[in-house]
Tab-separated table of C-alpha atoms and ligand atoms in Angstrom:
chain	number	residue	atom	x	y	z
A	12	MET	CA	32.761	-17.852	-5.800
A	13	LYS	CA	30.064	-18.539	-3.285
A	14	ARG	CA	30.991	-15.562	-1.128
A	15	GLU	CA	31.078	-13.215	-4.069
A	16	LEU	CA	27.685	-14.231	-5.369
A	17	GLU	CA	26.458	-13.765	-1.857
A	18	CYS	CA	27.914	-10.267	-1.881
A	19	ILE	CA	26.259	-9.140	-5.047
A	20	VAL	CA	22.924	-10.445	-3.905
A	21	VAL	CA	23.278	-8.849	-0.495
A	22	ALA	CA	24.338	-5.577	-1.979
A	23	ALA	CA	21.555	-5.565	-4.527
A	24	ALA	CA	18.955	-6.258	-1.924
A	25	LEU	CA	20.476	-3.532	0.184
A	26	ALA	CA	20.477	-1.072	-2.663
A	27	CYS	CA	16.850	-1.838	-3.386
A	28	ALA	CA	15.868	-1.417	0.198
A	29	ALA	CA	17.895	1.659	1.041
A	30	GLY	CA	16.270	4.056	-1.392
A	31	PRO	CA	13.760	6.753	-0.618
A	32	ALA	CA	10.694	4.830	-1.758
A	33	ALA	CA	9.025	1.707	-0.426
A	34	ALA	CA	7.721	-0.510	-3.183
A	35	TRP	CA	4.704	1.317	-4.439
A	36	SER	CA	5.056	4.855	-3.129
A	37	ASN	CA	2.048	5.732	-1.015
A	38	HIS	CA	-0.221	2.694	-1.141
A	39	THR	CA	-3.257	4.812	-0.296
A	40	LEU	CA	-3.203	6.373	-3.770
A	41	GLY	CA	-3.707	2.899	-5.284
A	42	ALA	CA	-5.745	1.111	-2.625
A	43	ARG	CA	-8.401	3.791	-2.499
A	44	PRO	CA	-9.478	3.600	-6.172
A	45	ALA	CA	-9.013	-0.198	-6.119
A	46	LEU	CA	-11.608	-0.451	-3.350
A	47	GLU	CA	-13.871	2.249	-4.766
A	48	ALA	CA	-14.518	-0.287	-7.501
A	49	MET	CA	-16.122	-2.620	-4.907
A	50	PRO	CA	-19.723	-1.516	-4.316
A	51	GLU	CA	-19.875	-3.448	-1.034
A	52	ILE	CA	-16.991	-1.325	0.322
A	53	LYS	CA	-17.784	1.950	-1.396
A	54	ALA	CA	-21.346	1.908	-0.022
A	55	ALA	CA	-20.502	0.337	3.341
A	56	PRO	CA	-21.914	2.310	6.278
A	57	ALA	CA	-19.514	4.422	8.319
A	58	VAL	CA	-17.993	2.749	11.376
A	59	LYS	CA	-17.235	4.134	14.808
A	60	VAL	CA	-13.606	5.032	15.523
A	61	GLU	CA	-12.168	3.272	18.553
A	62	THR	CA	-8.793	3.637	20.272
A	63	LEU	CA	-6.507	0.628	20.398
A	64	ASP	CA	-6.820	0.621	24.189
A	65	THR	CA	-10.617	0.268	24.005
A	66	PHE	CA	-10.322	-2.609	21.530
A	67	LEU	CA	-7.754	-4.389	23.716
A	68	ALA	CA	-9.718	-3.875	26.924
A	69	ALA	CA	-12.812	-5.412	25.338
A	70	GLU	CA	-11.115	-8.337	23.573
A	71	ALA	CA	-8.019	-9.235	25.606
A	72	ARG	CA	-9.175	-12.787	26.432
A	73	GLY	CA	-10.090	-13.609	22.850
A	74	LEU	CA	-6.859	-12.067	21.587
A	75	GLU	CA	-4.835	-14.271	23.954
A	76	GLN	CA	-6.183	-17.320	22.156
A	77	LEU	CA	-6.067	-15.819	18.698
A	78	LEU	CA	-2.392	-14.830	19.022
A	79	GLN	CA	-1.521	-18.299	20.345
A	80	ARG	CA	-3.221	-19.930	17.336
A	81	GLU	CA	-1.458	-17.464	15.068
A	82	GLU	CA	1.975	-18.308	16.472
A	83	ALA	CA	1.255	-22.024	16.066
A	84	TRP	CA	0.184	-21.410	12.459
A	85	ALA	CA	3.355	-19.450	11.659
A	86	ARG	CA	5.612	-22.097	13.228
A	87	ALA	CA	3.931	-24.815	11.164
A	88	ASN	CA	3.563	-22.960	7.868
A	89	VAL	CA	6.097	-20.160	7.335
A	90	PRO	CA	9.394	-21.557	6.001
A	91	LEU	CA	12.366	-20.660	8.265
A	92	TYR	CA	10.026	-18.814	10.629
A	93	PRO	CA	11.858	-17.330	13.635
A	94	ALA	CA	9.579	-18.447	16.482
A	95	ARG	CA	8.302	-15.781	18.830
A	96	PRO	CA	9.990	-16.121	22.243
A	97	ASP	CA	7.504	-17.400	24.837
A	98	ALA	CA	8.224	-14.354	27.020
A	99	LEU	CA	6.350	-12.268	24.429
A	100	THR	CA	3.127	-14.293	24.649
A	101	PHE	CA	0.135	-11.950	24.955
A	102	ARG	CA	-1.679	-12.085	28.303
A	103	ALA	CA	-4.893	-10.332	29.326
A	104	GLY	CA	-5.119	-8.249	32.511
A	105	GLY	CA	-3.241	-5.251	33.885
A	106	THR	CA	-3.472	-1.544	33.086
A	107	PRO	CA	-4.297	-0.230	29.579
A	108	ALA	CA	-0.642	0.769	29.161
A	109	GLU	CA	0.533	-2.744	30.069
A	110	LEU	CA	-1.988	-4.373	27.722
A	111	ARG	CA	-0.917	-2.165	24.862
A	112	GLN	CA	2.772	-2.807	25.496
A	113	ARG	CA	2.182	-6.585	25.631
A	114	PHE	CA	0.084	-6.517	22.462
A	115	ILE	CA	2.764	-4.624	20.530
A	116	ALA	CA	5.447	-7.003	21.823
A	117	ALA	CA	3.363	-10.052	20.828
A	118	LEU	CA	2.987	-8.595	17.316
A	119	ARG	CA	6.713	-7.862	17.257
A	120	ILE	CA	6.323	-4.399	15.699
A	121	ASN	CA	8.314	-1.226	16.373
A	122	PRO	CA	7.081	0.000	19.789
A	123	GLU	CA	7.723	3.596	18.730
A	124	MET	CA	4.673	3.434	16.426
A	125	LYS	CA	2.086	5.748	17.951
A	126	LEU	CA	-0.880	4.100	16.206
A	127	ASN	CA	-2.783	7.400	16.331
A	128	LEU	CA	-6.269	7.768	14.853
A	129	PHE	CA	-6.242	9.415	11.419
A	130	VAL	CA	-7.117	9.125	7.738
A	131	GLN	CA	-4.923	10.197	4.860
A	132	ALA	CA	-6.476	12.855	2.594
A	133	LEU	CA	-5.954	12.424	-1.131
A	134	PRO	CA	-3.634	14.941	-2.838
A	135	GLY	CA	-5.694	17.935	-3.935
A	136	GLU	CA	-8.539	17.158	-1.495
A	137	ASN	CA	-10.102	20.191	0.169
A	138	VAL	CA	-9.312	19.812	3.870
A	139	SER	CA	-9.965	23.376	5.000
A	140	GLY	CA	-11.516	23.537	8.449
A	141	LYS	CA	-10.459	19.962	9.317
A	142	ALA	CA	-7.993	19.118	12.079
A	143	THR	CA	-4.774	17.614	10.747
A	144	LEU	CA	-1.921	15.707	12.345
A	145	PRO	CA	1.693	16.516	11.399
A	146	TRP	CA	3.556	13.680	9.660
A	147	THR	CA	5.748	13.320	12.751
A	148	GLU	CA	2.664	11.942	14.555
A	149	ILE	CA	2.174	9.327	11.828
A	150	THR	CA	5.594	7.879	11.053
A	151	THR	CA	8.709	7.036	13.065
A	152	ARG	CA	10.804	7.719	9.960
A	153	ARG	CA	12.561	11.024	9.798
A	154	ARG	CA	14.067	10.901	6.314
A	155	ALA	CA	13.138	9.999	2.769
A	156	SER	CA	9.498	9.175	3.283
A	157	THR	CA	6.582	10.170	1.072
A	158	ALA	CA	4.563	10.527	4.311
A	159	GLN	CA	6.162	13.969	4.494
A	160	ASP	CA	4.043	15.011	1.466
A	161	GLY	CA	0.852	13.542	2.958
A	162	VAL	CA	-2.055	15.286	4.635
A	163	PHE	CA	-3.421	13.389	7.645
A	164	LEU	CA	-6.823	14.224	9.099
A	165	GLN	CA	-7.174	13.642	12.805
A	166	LEU	CA	-9.884	11.252	14.033
A	167	ARG	CA	-11.236	11.015	17.572
A	168	ALA	CA	-12.801	8.063	19.357
A	169	GLY	CA	-16.503	7.985	18.563
A	170	ASP	CA	-16.151	9.714	15.153
A	171	LEU	CA	-17.762	7.966	12.195
A	172	VAL	CA	-15.512	7.081	9.254
A	173	ALA	CA	-15.996	5.191	5.986
A	174	PRO	CA	-14.370	1.712	5.880
A	175	LEU	CA	-12.961	2.686	2.459
A	176	GLU	CA	-10.932	5.476	4.052
A	177	VAL	CA	-9.790	3.330	6.967
A	178	ILE	CA	-8.495	0.509	4.728
A	179	ALA	CA	-6.884	2.824	2.169
A	180	THR	CA	-5.138	4.838	4.896
A	181	ALA	CA	-3.941	1.763	6.788
A	182	SER	CA	-2.562	0.182	3.608
A	183	ASP	CA	0.288	2.732	3.711
A	184	GLU	CA	0.948	2.411	7.438
A	185	PRO	CA	3.459	-0.486	7.445
A	186	ASP	CA	5.872	1.894	5.676
A	187	TYR	CA	5.739	4.322	8.619
A	188	GLY	CA	8.338	2.447	10.673
A	189	MET	CA	6.312	-0.542	11.835
A	190	ASP	CA	8.936	-3.073	10.675
A	191	ILE	CA	12.047	-1.005	11.353
A	192	GLY	CA	14.690	-2.055	13.864
A	193	LEU	CA	13.216	-5.500	14.562
A	194	TRP	CA	16.388	-7.564	14.048
A	195	ASP	CA	18.843	-8.633	16.670
A	196	ASP	CA	21.643	-6.526	15.155
A	197	ASN	CA	19.703	-3.283	14.601
A	198	GLY	CA	20.896	-1.767	17.865
A	199	THR	CA	17.414	-1.514	19.402
A	200	ALA	CA	16.296	-3.001	22.727
A	201	TYR	CA	13.154	-4.444	21.128
A	202	GLY	CA	15.158	-6.010	18.292
A	203	LYS	CA	17.192	-7.860	20.898
A	204	ALA	CA	13.991	-9.183	22.527
A	205	TYR	CA	11.990	-10.111	19.419
A	206	GLY	CA	13.873	-13.251	18.404
A	207	PHE	CA	13.992	-12.603	14.638
A	208	GLY	CA	17.757	-13.203	14.552
A	209	LYS	CA	20.264	-11.211	12.530
A	210	GLN	CA	19.012	-9.137	9.602
A	211	PRO	CA	19.169	-11.520	6.593
A	212	PHE	CA	20.432	-8.933	4.074
A	213	GLY	CA	21.084	-5.239	3.777
A	214	ASN	CA	23.025	-2.965	6.071
A	215	PRO	CA	21.697	-3.391	9.639
A	216	ALA	CA	22.811	0.158	10.492
A	217	LEU	CA	20.566	1.722	7.825
A	218	GLU	CA	17.152	2.548	9.241
A	219	PHE	CA	15.039	1.766	6.213
A	220	ALA	CA	16.920	-1.350	5.028
A	221	SER	CA	15.791	-3.280	8.095
A	222	GLN	CA	12.151	-3.476	6.977
A	223	ALA	CA	12.961	-5.013	3.582
A	224	PRO	CA	12.870	-8.714	4.606
A	225	PHE	CA	9.244	-8.205	5.697
A	226	HIS	CA	8.211	-6.225	2.605
A	227	MET	CA	9.934	-8.347	-0.034
A	228	GLY	CA	9.362	-11.980	-0.963
A	229	PHE	CA	12.153	-13.747	-2.850
A	230	PHE	CA	10.216	-16.948	-3.440
A	231	HIS	CA	11.037	-17.669	-7.076
A	232	GLU	CA	14.818	-17.416	-7.550
A	233	SER	CA	16.859	-20.097	-9.268
A	234	ALA	CA	18.267	-22.984	-7.255
A	235	ILE	CA	21.861	-21.784	-7.704
A	236	VAL	CA	21.025	-18.395	-6.217
A	237	TYR	CA	19.482	-19.996	-3.117
A	238	LYS	CA	22.430	-22.350	-2.898
A	239	ALA	CA	24.885	-19.476	-2.816
A	240	ALA	CA	22.743	-17.149	-0.755
A	241	GLY	CA	20.435	-19.197	1.463
A	242	PHE	CA	19.543	-16.145	3.548
A	243	LEU	CA	17.390	-14.943	0.641
A	244	ARG	CA	14.828	-17.486	1.794
A	245	ARG	CA	14.441	-15.475	4.998
A	246	THR	CA	11.751	-13.054	3.802
A	247	TYR	CA	8.556	-12.945	5.852
A	248	PRO	CA	5.673	-11.080	4.197
A	249	GLU	CA	3.554	-14.255	4.623
A	250	TYR	CA	3.896	-14.069	8.417
A	251	ARG	CA	2.778	-10.444	8.444
A	252	ILE	CA	-0.118	-10.959	6.011
A	253	HIS	CA	-1.539	-13.906	7.951
A	254	LEU	CA	-1.207	-12.143	11.314
A	255	TRP	CA	-2.997	-8.977	10.155
A	256	GLN	CA	-5.591	-11.017	8.256
A	257	SER	CA	-6.461	-13.051	11.376
A	258	LEU	CA	-6.651	-9.933	13.554
A	259	ALA	CA	-8.808	-8.192	10.948
A	260	ALA	CA	-11.257	-11.107	10.732
A	261	TYR	CA	-11.426	-11.369	14.520
A	262	ALA	CA	-12.062	-7.622	15.036
A	263	LEU	CA	-14.756	-7.612	12.336
A	264	GLN	CA	-16.421	-10.692	13.854
A	265	THR	CA	-16.454	-9.269	17.368
A	266	GLY	CA	-17.930	-5.840	16.573
A	267	HIS	CA	-14.780	-3.711	16.203
A	268	PRO	CA	-15.000	-2.738	12.526
A	269	TYR	CA	-12.616	0.230	12.809
A	270	TRP	CA	-9.758	-2.054	13.913
A	271	GLY	CA	-10.962	-4.783	11.583
A	272	TRP	CA	-10.485	-2.545	8.570
A	273	ARG	CA	-7.292	-1.018	9.890
A	274	PHE	CA	-5.659	-4.453	10.287
A	275	ALA	CA	-7.008	-5.336	6.841
A	276	GLY	CA	-5.136	-2.345	5.403
A	277	TRP	CA	-1.930	-3.497	7.087
A	278	ALA	CA	-2.257	-6.942	5.454
A	279	LEU	CA	-2.932	-5.347	2.072
A	280	HIS	CA	0.322	-3.398	2.255
A	281	TYR	CA	2.480	-6.545	2.039
A	282	ILE	CA	0.290	-8.119	-0.649
A	283	GLU	CA	0.551	-4.939	-2.725
A	284	ASP	CA	4.327	-4.702	-2.180
A	285	LEU	CA	4.671	-8.143	-3.763
A	286	THR	CA	2.946	-6.945	-6.949
A	287	GLN	CA	6.038	-4.725	-7.516
A	288	PRO	CA	8.444	-6.956	-9.501
A	289	TYR	CA	11.539	-5.479	-7.812
A	290	HIS	CA	10.114	-6.680	-4.481
A	291	ALA	CA	9.579	-10.231	-5.703
A	292	THR	CA	12.874	-10.662	-7.586
A	293	VAL	CA	16.446	-10.155	-6.375
A	294	LEU	CA	17.976	-8.802	-9.583
A	295	PRO	CA	15.403	-8.213	-12.349
A	296	GLY	CA	16.990	-8.136	-15.788
A	297	VAL	CA	20.234	-9.782	-14.610
A	298	GLY	CA	20.507	-13.433	-15.594
A	299	VAL	CA	22.228	-15.962	-13.359
A	300	ALA	CA	25.028	-16.390	-15.913
A	301	ARG	CA	25.734	-12.673	-15.874
A	302	MET	CA	25.665	-12.605	-12.093
A	303	LEU	CA	28.322	-15.328	-12.046
A	304	TRP	CA	30.440	-13.603	-14.699
A	305	VAL	CA	30.323	-10.273	-12.919
A	306	ASN	CA	31.447	-12.020	-9.772
A	307	THR	CA	34.211	-13.914	-11.477
A	308	ILE	CA	35.798	-10.710	-12.732
A	309	ASP	CA	35.153	-9.103	-9.370
A	310	LEU	CA	37.147	-11.935	-7.860
A	311	LEU	CA	39.943	-11.173	-10.339
A	312	GLY	CA	40.092	-7.627	-9.009
A	313	TRP	CA	37.839	-5.755	-11.436
A	314	HIS	CA	35.102	-4.513	-9.111
A	315	GLU	CA	33.428	-1.923	-11.273
A	316	PRO	CA	30.926	-4.200	-13.133
A	317	LYS	CA	29.497	-5.518	-9.868
A	318	LYS	CA	29.065	-2.066	-8.393
A	319	GLN	CA	27.457	-0.920	-11.623
A	320	ALA	CA	24.981	-3.810	-11.742
A	321	ILE	CA	23.813	-2.985	-8.236
A	322	THR	CA	23.355	0.739	-8.876
A	323	LEU	CA	21.456	0.056	-12.094
A	324	VAL	CA	19.010	-2.344	-10.449
A	325	SER	CA	18.438	0.087	-7.605
A	326	ASN	CA	17.925	3.006	-10.008
A	327	ARG	CA	15.380	1.066	-12.074
A	328	HIS	CA	13.528	-0.068	-8.966
A	329	LEU	CA	13.279	3.504	-7.736
A	330	SER	CA	12.504	4.981	-11.151
A	331	LEU	CA	9.436	2.742	-11.457
A	332	GLU	CA	8.168	3.962	-8.089
A	333	ASN	CA	9.027	7.589	-8.801
A	334	TYR	CA	7.053	7.525	-12.065
A	335	GLN	CA	4.044	5.793	-10.446
A	336	TYR	CA	3.987	8.163	-7.468
A	337	GLN	CA	4.429	11.391	-9.444
A	338	ARG	CA	1.843	10.365	-12.008
A	339	MET	CA	-0.820	9.301	-9.524
A	340	ARG	CA	-0.223	12.304	-7.302
A	341	ASN	CA	-0.438	14.572	-10.319
A	342	ALA	CA	-3.709	12.940	-11.428
A	343	TYR	CA	-5.283	13.467	-7.994
A	344	VAL	CA	-4.135	17.076	-7.719
A	345	GLY	CA	-5.514	17.760	-11.211
A	346	HIS	CA	-8.719	15.792	-10.443
A	347	ARG	CA	-8.121	13.534	-13.445
A	348	ALA	CA	-9.812	10.320	-12.330
A	349	GLY	CA	-9.607	9.119	-15.934
A	350	ASP	CA	-5.806	8.761	-15.734
A	351	ALA	CA	-4.739	5.366	-17.064
A	352	LEU	CA	-3.068	4.308	-13.799
A	353	ILE	CA	-6.124	5.106	-11.682
A	354	GLN	CA	-8.330	3.344	-14.220
A	355	ALA	CA	-6.018	0.309	-14.190
A	356	VAL	CA	-6.186	-0.101	-10.446
A	357	LYS	CA	-9.999	0.127	-10.647
A	358	ASP	CA	-10.259	-2.344	-13.516
A	359	THR	CA	-12.426	-5.249	-12.330
A	360	ARG	CA	-12.442	-7.213	-15.584
A	361	ALA	CA	-10.096	-9.877	-14.210
A	362	ASP	CA	-11.823	-10.086	-10.822
A	363	ALA	CA	-14.186	-12.954	-11.632
A	364	GLY	CA	-13.375	-15.949	-9.458
A	365	ARG	CA	-10.948	-13.940	-7.299
A	366	ASP	CA	-12.837	-13.926	-4.042
A	367	SER	CA	-10.493	-15.815	-1.787
A	368	PHE	CA	-7.001	-15.229	-0.442
A	369	ALA	CA	-5.488	-18.583	0.485
A	370	ASP	CA	-2.648	-18.959	2.978
A	371	ASP	CA	-0.165	-19.571	0.155
A	372	ALA	CA	-1.486	-16.855	-2.195
A	373	ALA	CA	1.317	-14.353	-1.519
A	374	ARG	CA	3.887	-16.944	-2.597
A	375	ALA	CA	2.032	-19.059	-5.142
A	376	VAL	CA	0.029	-16.341	-6.898
A	377	VAL	CA	0.979	-12.706	-6.189
A	378	SER	CA	4.781	-12.906	-6.168
A	379	ARG	CA	4.869	-15.620	-8.836
A	380	GLU	CA	2.984	-13.296	-11.142
A	381	SER	CA	5.178	-10.232	-10.509
A	382	ASN	CA	8.368	-12.297	-10.582
A	383	ALA	CA	7.367	-13.470	-14.079
A	384	LEU	CA	6.907	-9.826	-15.108
A	385	ALA	CA	10.278	-8.680	-13.730
A	386	GLY	CA	12.330	-9.085	-16.936
A	387	GLY	CA	9.761	-7.305	-19.093
A	388	THR	CA	9.361	-4.497	-16.556
A	389	ASP	CA	13.104	-3.978	-16.437
A	390	ARG	CA	13.309	-3.876	-20.239
A	391	VAL	CA	10.577	-1.243	-20.580
A	392	LEU	CA	12.301	0.973	-18.008
A	393	GLU	CA	15.652	0.564	-19.743
A	394	GLN	CA	14.241	1.362	-23.173
A	395	SER	CA	11.845	4.156	-22.182
A	396	LEU	CA	13.569	6.352	-19.653
A	397	PRO	CA	16.533	8.581	-20.537
A	398	PRO	CA	19.774	6.572	-20.058
A	399	LYS	CA	20.888	8.831	-17.226
A	400	TYR	CA	18.250	7.348	-14.917
A	401	VAL	CA	18.407	3.686	-15.839
A	402	SER	CA	21.713	2.949	-17.560
A	403	ASP	CA	24.267	5.270	-15.920
A	404	PRO	CA	25.876	3.760	-12.845
A	405	ALA	CA	27.319	7.161	-11.879
A	406	TYR	CA	23.801	8.459	-11.281
A	407	VAL	CA	22.132	7.597	-7.962
A	408	LEU	CA	18.386	7.932	-8.231
A	409	GLY	CA	16.892	9.899	-5.383
A	410	GLU	CA	20.252	11.375	-4.369
A	411	THR	CA	21.770	12.940	-7.471
A	412	GLU	CA	18.579	14.945	-8.118
A	413	PRO	CA	16.262	15.433	-5.142
A	414	GLY	CA	12.687	16.213	-6.196
A	415	LEU	CA	13.024	14.254	-9.452
A	416	ASP	CA	9.724	13.837	-11.350
A	417	LEU	CA	10.015	11.035	-13.911
A	418	TYR	CA	6.384	11.402	-14.925
A	419	GLY	CA	7.242	14.934	-16.067
A	420	VAL	CA	10.279	13.543	-17.910
A	421	VAL	CA	8.232	10.856	-19.705
A	422	ASN	CA	5.612	13.443	-20.662
A	423	LYS	CA	8.228	15.181	-22.804
A	424	SER	CA	9.166	11.921	-24.570
A	425	PRO	CA	7.783	10.624	-27.903
A	426	PRO	CA	4.244	9.147	-27.760
A	427	ALA	CA	5.521	5.572	-28.202
A	428	VAL	CA	7.640	5.915	-25.056
A	429	GLN	CA	4.745	7.353	-23.090
A	430	GLU	CA	2.564	4.465	-24.213
A	431	ALA	CA	5.146	1.849	-23.266
A	432	MET	CA	5.471	3.248	-19.739
A	433	THR	CA	1.714	3.638	-19.323
A	434	GLY	CA	1.089	0.083	-20.524
A	435	MET	CA	3.743	-1.499	-18.322
A	436	VAL	CA	2.839	0.339	-15.086
A	437	ALA	CA	-0.905	0.002	-15.716
A	438	GLY	CA	-0.424	-3.761	-16.149
A	439	LEU	CA	1.262	-4.019	-12.750
A	440	LEU	CA	-1.370	-1.824	-11.101
A	441	ARG	CA	-4.151	-3.958	-12.553
A	442	ASN	CA	-2.712	-6.841	-10.493
A	443	PHE	CA	-2.386	-4.526	-7.475
A	444	GLY	CA	-6.090	-3.718	-7.722
A	445	ALA	CA	-7.262	-7.281	-8.345
A	446	HIS	CA	-5.329	-8.764	-5.394
A	447	THR	CA	-6.423	-5.905	-3.131
A	448	ARG	CA	-10.082	-6.619	-3.899
A	449	ALA	CA	-9.683	-10.419	-3.663
A	450	PHE	CA	-8.268	-10.059	-0.170
A	451	VAL	CA	-11.001	-7.684	1.005
A	452	ARG	CA	-13.705	-9.894	-0.527
A	453	SER	CA	-12.335	-12.924	1.342
A	454	LEU	CA	-12.359	-10.921	4.558
A	455	LEU	CA	-15.946	-9.769	4.060
A	456	ALA	CA	-16.977	-13.425	3.792
A	457	ARG	CA	-15.027	-14.321	6.952
A	458	SER	CA	-16.408	-11.361	8.912
A	459	LYS	CA	-19.760	-13.136	9.069
A	460	GLN	CA	-18.310	-16.286	10.645
A	461	ASP	CA	-18.049	-17.200	14.307
A	462	PRO	CA	-14.856	-15.665	15.826
A	463	ARG	CA	-13.696	-19.033	17.216
A	464	ARG	CA	-13.356	-20.629	13.788
B	24	ZN	ZN1	6.368	-1.711	2.041
């Protein structure tokens, strides 16, 4: 039975990761109002835009040491961490192109990322007269990405930009291909060099599935699930968060606030992903007993229930993100800042005492919280949305109906249904906002410290 349980878990994780959305769809739409609620960020003076090459040329020596300390931290603290090969150690010196290439290799990110200078405009924002960059300059992804709906305003070195815009923009950037193709079996030259090993779950040939083990954190499954599928322990958002957090603090401490806030946004992305219950739980709404039963009958030759369970979990995962994205986008276009989801993300009532972001917070706080909400989230989706989207295994969300707008669908439902969806999603986004602010607050405190600490 072990292999079969393994299969369902693999397939479910794959299904979750292969869809058109990436946890919260477009993090900028949530991070921006979350941070607008922080006066120290909202009123922060504009900072000077700097290219990555300028930052690296100025700080190469310090970054050598920082990245060494970071690697030592990850080896000591991240469970099942795949150590970075020594050949990728960052060294100062050489041409700007060599420095940049070595930095990207030491971070083990997709070298096709252009890391251009830009901010994302909000939907409905008046951008007439401003220079824009096409989405192909922003993301390496060519399919199924909400970046294709985005408007990106070009920045140039020396421009002044608000930290709020830098962080909010950067919080969506890890979904632009940064963590794609990094595994040994992804068929990329860099994947072969990076030392992460084989992709733990999902189809290694599918572009988007390869980022999932960095953007999901399965830290709170039952012992029997880990026993059958040990590879589920190989999820690494903690490695990414700590790396970007350390780089952010260092850049802020050494007078490079543009890169400080950009790295901060990258760290926020993974923290925010973990507030999405389908990113912190393998199969929300499916008990272990049912998983075993489905696999037993699968073993006896009746495969349909297993396939159905996987499609349903994937459809619910994607329906949550579709509703959140369409509703927030709609609120921005209509200039309705009073929308319940935008208000939820701005809600600071639970912020008191949340001014630190400890090394174990992603595991012990953020994902624990959303994992505990997974069953309830799944139930609300099942009971609120028309059965076609959440209870019909013949329907594949995102494929059967391109351009689906579940916010529009819910708007035509009875008031009680609308309230249930609003309440559930607003609850999750309240956590999104609170953790976003806690992280930024902790970074503000660190930015005043000596860079060697
Ligand atoms: Zn993500």
